[in-house]
Backbone as JSON Lines, residues from 0, in Angstrom:
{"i":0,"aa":"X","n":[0.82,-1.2,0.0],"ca":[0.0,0.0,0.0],"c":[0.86,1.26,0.0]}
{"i":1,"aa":"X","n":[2.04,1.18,0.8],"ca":[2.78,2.7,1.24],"c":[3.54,3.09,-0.66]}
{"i":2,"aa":"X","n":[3.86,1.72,-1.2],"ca":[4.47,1.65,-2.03],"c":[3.31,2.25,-3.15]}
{"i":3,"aa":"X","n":[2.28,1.66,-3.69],"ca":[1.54,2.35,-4.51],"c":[1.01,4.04,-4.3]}
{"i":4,"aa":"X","n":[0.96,4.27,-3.47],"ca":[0.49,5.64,-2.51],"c":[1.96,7.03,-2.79]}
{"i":5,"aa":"X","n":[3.22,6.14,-2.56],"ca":[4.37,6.98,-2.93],"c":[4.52,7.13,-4.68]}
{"i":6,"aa":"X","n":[3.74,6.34,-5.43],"ca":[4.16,6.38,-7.13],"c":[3.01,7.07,-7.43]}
{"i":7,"aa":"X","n":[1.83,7.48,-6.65],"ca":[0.68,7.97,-7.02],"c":[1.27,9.57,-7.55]}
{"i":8,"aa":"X","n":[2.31,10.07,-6.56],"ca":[2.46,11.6,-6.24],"c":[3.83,11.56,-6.95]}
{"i":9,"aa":"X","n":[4.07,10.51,-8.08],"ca":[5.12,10.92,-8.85],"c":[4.69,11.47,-9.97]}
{"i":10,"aa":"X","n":[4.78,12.28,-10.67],"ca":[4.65,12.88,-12.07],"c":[4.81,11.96,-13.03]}
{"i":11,"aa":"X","n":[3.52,11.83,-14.55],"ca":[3.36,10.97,-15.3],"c":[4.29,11.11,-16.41]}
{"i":12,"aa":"X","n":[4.73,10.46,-17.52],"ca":[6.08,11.25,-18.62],"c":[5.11,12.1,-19.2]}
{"i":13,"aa":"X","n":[3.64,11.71,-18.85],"ca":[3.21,12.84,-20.49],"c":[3.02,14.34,-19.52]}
{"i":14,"aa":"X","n":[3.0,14.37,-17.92],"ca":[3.18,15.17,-17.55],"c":[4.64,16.4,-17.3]}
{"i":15,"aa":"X","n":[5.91,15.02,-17.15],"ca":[6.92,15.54,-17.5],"c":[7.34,16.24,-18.68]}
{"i":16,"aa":"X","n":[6.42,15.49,-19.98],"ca":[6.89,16.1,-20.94],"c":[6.57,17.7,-21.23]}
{"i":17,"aa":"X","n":[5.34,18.13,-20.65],"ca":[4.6,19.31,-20.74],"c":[5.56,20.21,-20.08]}
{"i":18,"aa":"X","n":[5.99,19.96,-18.74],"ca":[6.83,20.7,-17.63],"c":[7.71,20.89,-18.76]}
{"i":19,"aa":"X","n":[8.57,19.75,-19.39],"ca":[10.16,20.24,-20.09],"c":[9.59,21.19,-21.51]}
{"i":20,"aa":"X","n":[8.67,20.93,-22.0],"ca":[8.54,21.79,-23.3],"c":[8.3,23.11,-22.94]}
{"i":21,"aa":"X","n":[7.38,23.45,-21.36],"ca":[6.96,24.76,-21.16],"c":[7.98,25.29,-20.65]}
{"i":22,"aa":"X","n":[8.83,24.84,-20.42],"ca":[9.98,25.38,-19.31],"c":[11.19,25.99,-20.92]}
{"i":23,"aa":"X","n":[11.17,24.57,-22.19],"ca":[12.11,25.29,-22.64],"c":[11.15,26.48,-23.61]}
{"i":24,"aa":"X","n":[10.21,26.56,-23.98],"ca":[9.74,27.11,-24.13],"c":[9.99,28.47,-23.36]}
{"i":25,"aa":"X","n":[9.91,28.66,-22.24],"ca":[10.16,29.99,-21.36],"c":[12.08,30.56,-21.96]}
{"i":26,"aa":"X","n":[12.84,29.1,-21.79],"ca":[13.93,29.61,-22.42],"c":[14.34,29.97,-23.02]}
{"i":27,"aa":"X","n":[13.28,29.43,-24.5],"ca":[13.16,30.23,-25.39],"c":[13.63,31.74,-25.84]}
{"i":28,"aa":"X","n":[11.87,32.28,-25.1],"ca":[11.63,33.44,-24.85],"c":[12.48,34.28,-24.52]}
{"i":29,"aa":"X","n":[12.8,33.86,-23.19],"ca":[14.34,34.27,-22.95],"c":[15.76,35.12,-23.48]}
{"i":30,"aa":"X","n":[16.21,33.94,-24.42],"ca":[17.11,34.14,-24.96],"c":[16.71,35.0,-26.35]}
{"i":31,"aa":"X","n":[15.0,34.69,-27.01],"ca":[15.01,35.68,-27.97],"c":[14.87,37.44,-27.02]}
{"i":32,"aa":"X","n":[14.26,37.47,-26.01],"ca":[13.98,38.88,-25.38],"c":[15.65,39.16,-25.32]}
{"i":33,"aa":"X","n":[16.39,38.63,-25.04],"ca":[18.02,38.78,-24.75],"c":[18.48,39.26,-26.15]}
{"i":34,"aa":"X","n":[18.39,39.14,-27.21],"ca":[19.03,39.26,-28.07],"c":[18.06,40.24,-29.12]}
{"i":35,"aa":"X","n":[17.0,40.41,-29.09],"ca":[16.32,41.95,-29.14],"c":[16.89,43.27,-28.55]}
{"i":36,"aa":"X","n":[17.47,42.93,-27.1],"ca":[17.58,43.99,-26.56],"c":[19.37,44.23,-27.34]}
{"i":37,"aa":"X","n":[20.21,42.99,-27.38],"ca":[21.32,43.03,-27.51],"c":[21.43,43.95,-29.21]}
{"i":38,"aa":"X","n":[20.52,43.26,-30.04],"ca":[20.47,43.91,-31.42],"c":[19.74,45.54,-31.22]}
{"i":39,"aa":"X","n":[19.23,46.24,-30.35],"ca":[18.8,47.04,-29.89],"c":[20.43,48.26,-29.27]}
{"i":40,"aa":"X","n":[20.83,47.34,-28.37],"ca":[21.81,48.22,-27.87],"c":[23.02,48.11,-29.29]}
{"i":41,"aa":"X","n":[23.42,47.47,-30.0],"ca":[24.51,47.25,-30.89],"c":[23.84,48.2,-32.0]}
{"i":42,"aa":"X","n":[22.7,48.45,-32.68],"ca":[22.24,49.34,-33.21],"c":[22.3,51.01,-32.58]}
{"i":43,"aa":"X","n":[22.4,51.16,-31.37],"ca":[22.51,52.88,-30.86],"c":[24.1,52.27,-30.72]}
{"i":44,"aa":"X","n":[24.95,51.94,-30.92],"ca":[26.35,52.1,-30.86],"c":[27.04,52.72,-31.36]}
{"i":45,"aa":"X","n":[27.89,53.59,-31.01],"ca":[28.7,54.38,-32.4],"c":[28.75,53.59,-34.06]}
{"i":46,"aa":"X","n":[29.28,54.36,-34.65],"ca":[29.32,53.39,-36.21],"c":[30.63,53.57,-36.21]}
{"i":47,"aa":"X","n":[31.51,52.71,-37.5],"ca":[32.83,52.73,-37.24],"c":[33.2,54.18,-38.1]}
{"i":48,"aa":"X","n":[32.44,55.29,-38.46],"ca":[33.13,56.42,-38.72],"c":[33.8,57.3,-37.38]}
{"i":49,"aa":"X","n":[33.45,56.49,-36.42],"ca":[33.53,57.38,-34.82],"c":[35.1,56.8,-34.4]}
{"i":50,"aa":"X","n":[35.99,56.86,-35.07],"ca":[37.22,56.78,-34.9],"c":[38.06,57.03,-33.37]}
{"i":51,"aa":"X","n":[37.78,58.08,-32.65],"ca":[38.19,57.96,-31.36],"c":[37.71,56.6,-30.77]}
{"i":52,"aa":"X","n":[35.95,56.51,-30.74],"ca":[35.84,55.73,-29.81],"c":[36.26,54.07,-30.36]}
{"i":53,"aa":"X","n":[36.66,53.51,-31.53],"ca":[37.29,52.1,-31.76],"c":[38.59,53.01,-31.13]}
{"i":54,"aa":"X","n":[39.8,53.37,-31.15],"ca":[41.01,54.09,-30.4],"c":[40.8,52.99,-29.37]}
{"i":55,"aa":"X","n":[39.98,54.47,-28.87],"ca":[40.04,54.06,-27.77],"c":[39.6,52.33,-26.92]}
{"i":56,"aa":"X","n":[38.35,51.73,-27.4],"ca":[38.17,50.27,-27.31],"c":[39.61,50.0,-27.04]}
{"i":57,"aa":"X","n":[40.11,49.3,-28.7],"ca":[41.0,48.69,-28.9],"c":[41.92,48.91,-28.13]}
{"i":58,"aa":"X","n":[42.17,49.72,-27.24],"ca":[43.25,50.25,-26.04],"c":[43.23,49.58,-24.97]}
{"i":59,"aa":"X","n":[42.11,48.94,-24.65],"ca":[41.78,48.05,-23.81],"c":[41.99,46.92,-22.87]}
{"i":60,"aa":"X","n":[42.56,46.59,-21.97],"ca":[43.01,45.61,-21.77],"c":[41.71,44.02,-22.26]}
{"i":61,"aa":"X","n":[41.98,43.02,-22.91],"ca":[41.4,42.36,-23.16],"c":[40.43,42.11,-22.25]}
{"i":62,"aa":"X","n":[40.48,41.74,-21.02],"ca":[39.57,41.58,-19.89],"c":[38.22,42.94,-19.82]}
{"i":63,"aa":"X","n":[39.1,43.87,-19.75],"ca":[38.19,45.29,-19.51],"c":[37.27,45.17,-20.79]}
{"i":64,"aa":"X","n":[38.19,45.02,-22.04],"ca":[37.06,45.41,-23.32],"c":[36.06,44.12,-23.43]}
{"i":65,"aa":"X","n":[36.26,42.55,-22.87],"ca":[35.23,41.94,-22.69],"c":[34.16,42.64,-22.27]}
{"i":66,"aa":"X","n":[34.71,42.32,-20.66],"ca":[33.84,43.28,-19.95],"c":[32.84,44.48,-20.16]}
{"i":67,"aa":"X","n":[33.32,44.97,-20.79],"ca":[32.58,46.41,-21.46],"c":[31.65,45.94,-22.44]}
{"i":68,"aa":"X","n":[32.18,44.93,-23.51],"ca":[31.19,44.61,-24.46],"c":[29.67,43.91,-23.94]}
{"i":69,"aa":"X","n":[30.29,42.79,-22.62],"ca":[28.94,41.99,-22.24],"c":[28.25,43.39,-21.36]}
{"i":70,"aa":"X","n":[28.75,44.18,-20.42],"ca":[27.97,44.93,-20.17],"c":[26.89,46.32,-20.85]}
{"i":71,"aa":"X","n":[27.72,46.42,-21.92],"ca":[26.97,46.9,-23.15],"c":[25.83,46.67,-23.58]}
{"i":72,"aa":"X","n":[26.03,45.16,-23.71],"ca":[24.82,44.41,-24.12],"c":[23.54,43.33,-23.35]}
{"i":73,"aa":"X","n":[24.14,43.61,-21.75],"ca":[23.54,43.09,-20.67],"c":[23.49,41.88,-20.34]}
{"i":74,"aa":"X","n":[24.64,41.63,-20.53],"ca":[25.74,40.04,-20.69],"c":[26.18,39.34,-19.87]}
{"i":75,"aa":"X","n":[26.36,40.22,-18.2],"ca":[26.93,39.89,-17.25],"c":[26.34,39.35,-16.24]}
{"i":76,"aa":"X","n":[26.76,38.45,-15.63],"ca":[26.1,37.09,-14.73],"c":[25.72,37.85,-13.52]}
{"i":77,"aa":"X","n":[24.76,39.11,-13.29],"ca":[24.15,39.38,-12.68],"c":[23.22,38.53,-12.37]}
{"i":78,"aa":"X","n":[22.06,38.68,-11.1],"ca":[20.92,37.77,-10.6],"c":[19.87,37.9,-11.82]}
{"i":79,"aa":"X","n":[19.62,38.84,-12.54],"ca":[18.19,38.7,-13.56],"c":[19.04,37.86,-14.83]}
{"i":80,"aa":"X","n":[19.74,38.17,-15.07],"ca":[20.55,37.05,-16.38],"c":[20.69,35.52,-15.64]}
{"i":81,"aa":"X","n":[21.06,35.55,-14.3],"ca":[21.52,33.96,-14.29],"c":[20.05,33.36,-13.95]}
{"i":82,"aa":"X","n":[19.33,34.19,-13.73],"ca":[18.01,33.06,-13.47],"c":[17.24,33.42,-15.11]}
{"i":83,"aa":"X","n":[17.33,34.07,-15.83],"ca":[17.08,33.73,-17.23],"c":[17.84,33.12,-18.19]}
{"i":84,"aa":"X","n":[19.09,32.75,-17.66],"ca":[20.09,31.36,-17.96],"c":[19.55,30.32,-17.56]}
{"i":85,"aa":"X","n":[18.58,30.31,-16.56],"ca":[18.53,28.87,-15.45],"c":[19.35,28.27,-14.4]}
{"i":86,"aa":"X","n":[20.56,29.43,-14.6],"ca":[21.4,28.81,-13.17],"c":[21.33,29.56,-12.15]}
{"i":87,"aa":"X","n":[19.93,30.41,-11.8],"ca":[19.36,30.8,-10.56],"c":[18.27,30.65,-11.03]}
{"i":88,"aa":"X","n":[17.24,30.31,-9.27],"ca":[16.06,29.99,-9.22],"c":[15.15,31.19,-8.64]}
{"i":89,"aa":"X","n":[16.2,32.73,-8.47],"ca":[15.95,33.97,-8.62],"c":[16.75,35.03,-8.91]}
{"i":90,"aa":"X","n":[16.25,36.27,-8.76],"ca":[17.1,37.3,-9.13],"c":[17.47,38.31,-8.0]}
{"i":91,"aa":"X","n":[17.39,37.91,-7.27],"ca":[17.57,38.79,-6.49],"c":[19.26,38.66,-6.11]}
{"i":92,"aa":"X","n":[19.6,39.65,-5.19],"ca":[20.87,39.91,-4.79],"c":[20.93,38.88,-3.28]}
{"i":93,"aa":"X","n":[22.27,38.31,-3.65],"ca":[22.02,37.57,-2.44],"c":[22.78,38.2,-0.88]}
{"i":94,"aa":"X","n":[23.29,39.64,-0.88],"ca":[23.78,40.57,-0.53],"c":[22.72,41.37,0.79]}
{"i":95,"aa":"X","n":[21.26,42.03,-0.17],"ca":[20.4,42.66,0.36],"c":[19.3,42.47,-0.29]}
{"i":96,"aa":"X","n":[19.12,41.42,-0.62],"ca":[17.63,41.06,-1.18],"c":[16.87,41.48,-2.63]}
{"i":97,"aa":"X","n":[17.6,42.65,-3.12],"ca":[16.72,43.52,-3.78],"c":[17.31,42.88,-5.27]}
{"i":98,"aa":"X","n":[16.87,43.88,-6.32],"ca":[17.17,43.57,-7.43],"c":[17.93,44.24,-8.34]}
{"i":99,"aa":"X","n":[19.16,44.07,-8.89],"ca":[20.03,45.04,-9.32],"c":[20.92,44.52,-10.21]}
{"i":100,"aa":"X","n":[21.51,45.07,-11.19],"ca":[22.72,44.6,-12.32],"c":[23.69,45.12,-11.78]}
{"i":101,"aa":"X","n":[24.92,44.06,-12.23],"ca":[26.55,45.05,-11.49],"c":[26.85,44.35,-10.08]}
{"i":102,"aa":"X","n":[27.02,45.33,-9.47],"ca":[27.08,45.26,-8.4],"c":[26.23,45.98,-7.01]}
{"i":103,"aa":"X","n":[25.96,45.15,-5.67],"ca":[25.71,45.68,-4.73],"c":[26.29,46.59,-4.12]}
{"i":104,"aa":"X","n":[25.14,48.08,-3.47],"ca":[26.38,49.07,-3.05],"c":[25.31,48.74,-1.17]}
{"i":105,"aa":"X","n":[25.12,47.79,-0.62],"ca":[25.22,47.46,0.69],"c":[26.11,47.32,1.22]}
């Protein structure tokens, strides 16, 4: 009895399957809302007639001009990106609770 009673409250595959399609489905979404905004910010970017500012880029230490590019384009493993990655199960700051890109100033 304990045994049939514990498989009752397991999830069916055709139920699993719904969970994994809606879920990648959400990931989807996700990654297209991510890359709207990214083709969004790369469109207001200088154009390459703006000669100081490639200079200056390219001056860059490799690390920094990463850096600069993913934050440009809202790239960086902040709490709202890693739980729209899936490798957080929120966004919040685990610092002071709240919600923020970058860094915490608590």
């Amino acid at each position: 009895k304990f045994m049939s009673a514990s498989l009752a409250i397991l999830p069916s595959c055709k139920d699993i399957k719904k969970i994994t399609i809606r879920q990648e489905e959400e990931n989807l979404c996700n990654v297209l809302e991510q890359r709207i905004f990214q083709g969004a910010m790369l469109r207001s970017a200088p154009n390459d007639a703006d000669h100081v500012w490639t200079r200056t880029l390219l001056r860059l230490p490799e690390n920094v001009f990463k850096w600069t590019l993913n934050a440009a384009v809202d790239m960086l493993p902040h709490g709202s990106n890693l739980r729209r990655w899936g490798c957080s199960q929120h966004d919040a700051c685990p610092l002071c609770a709240h919600t923020h890109p970058f860094s915490c100033s608590e």
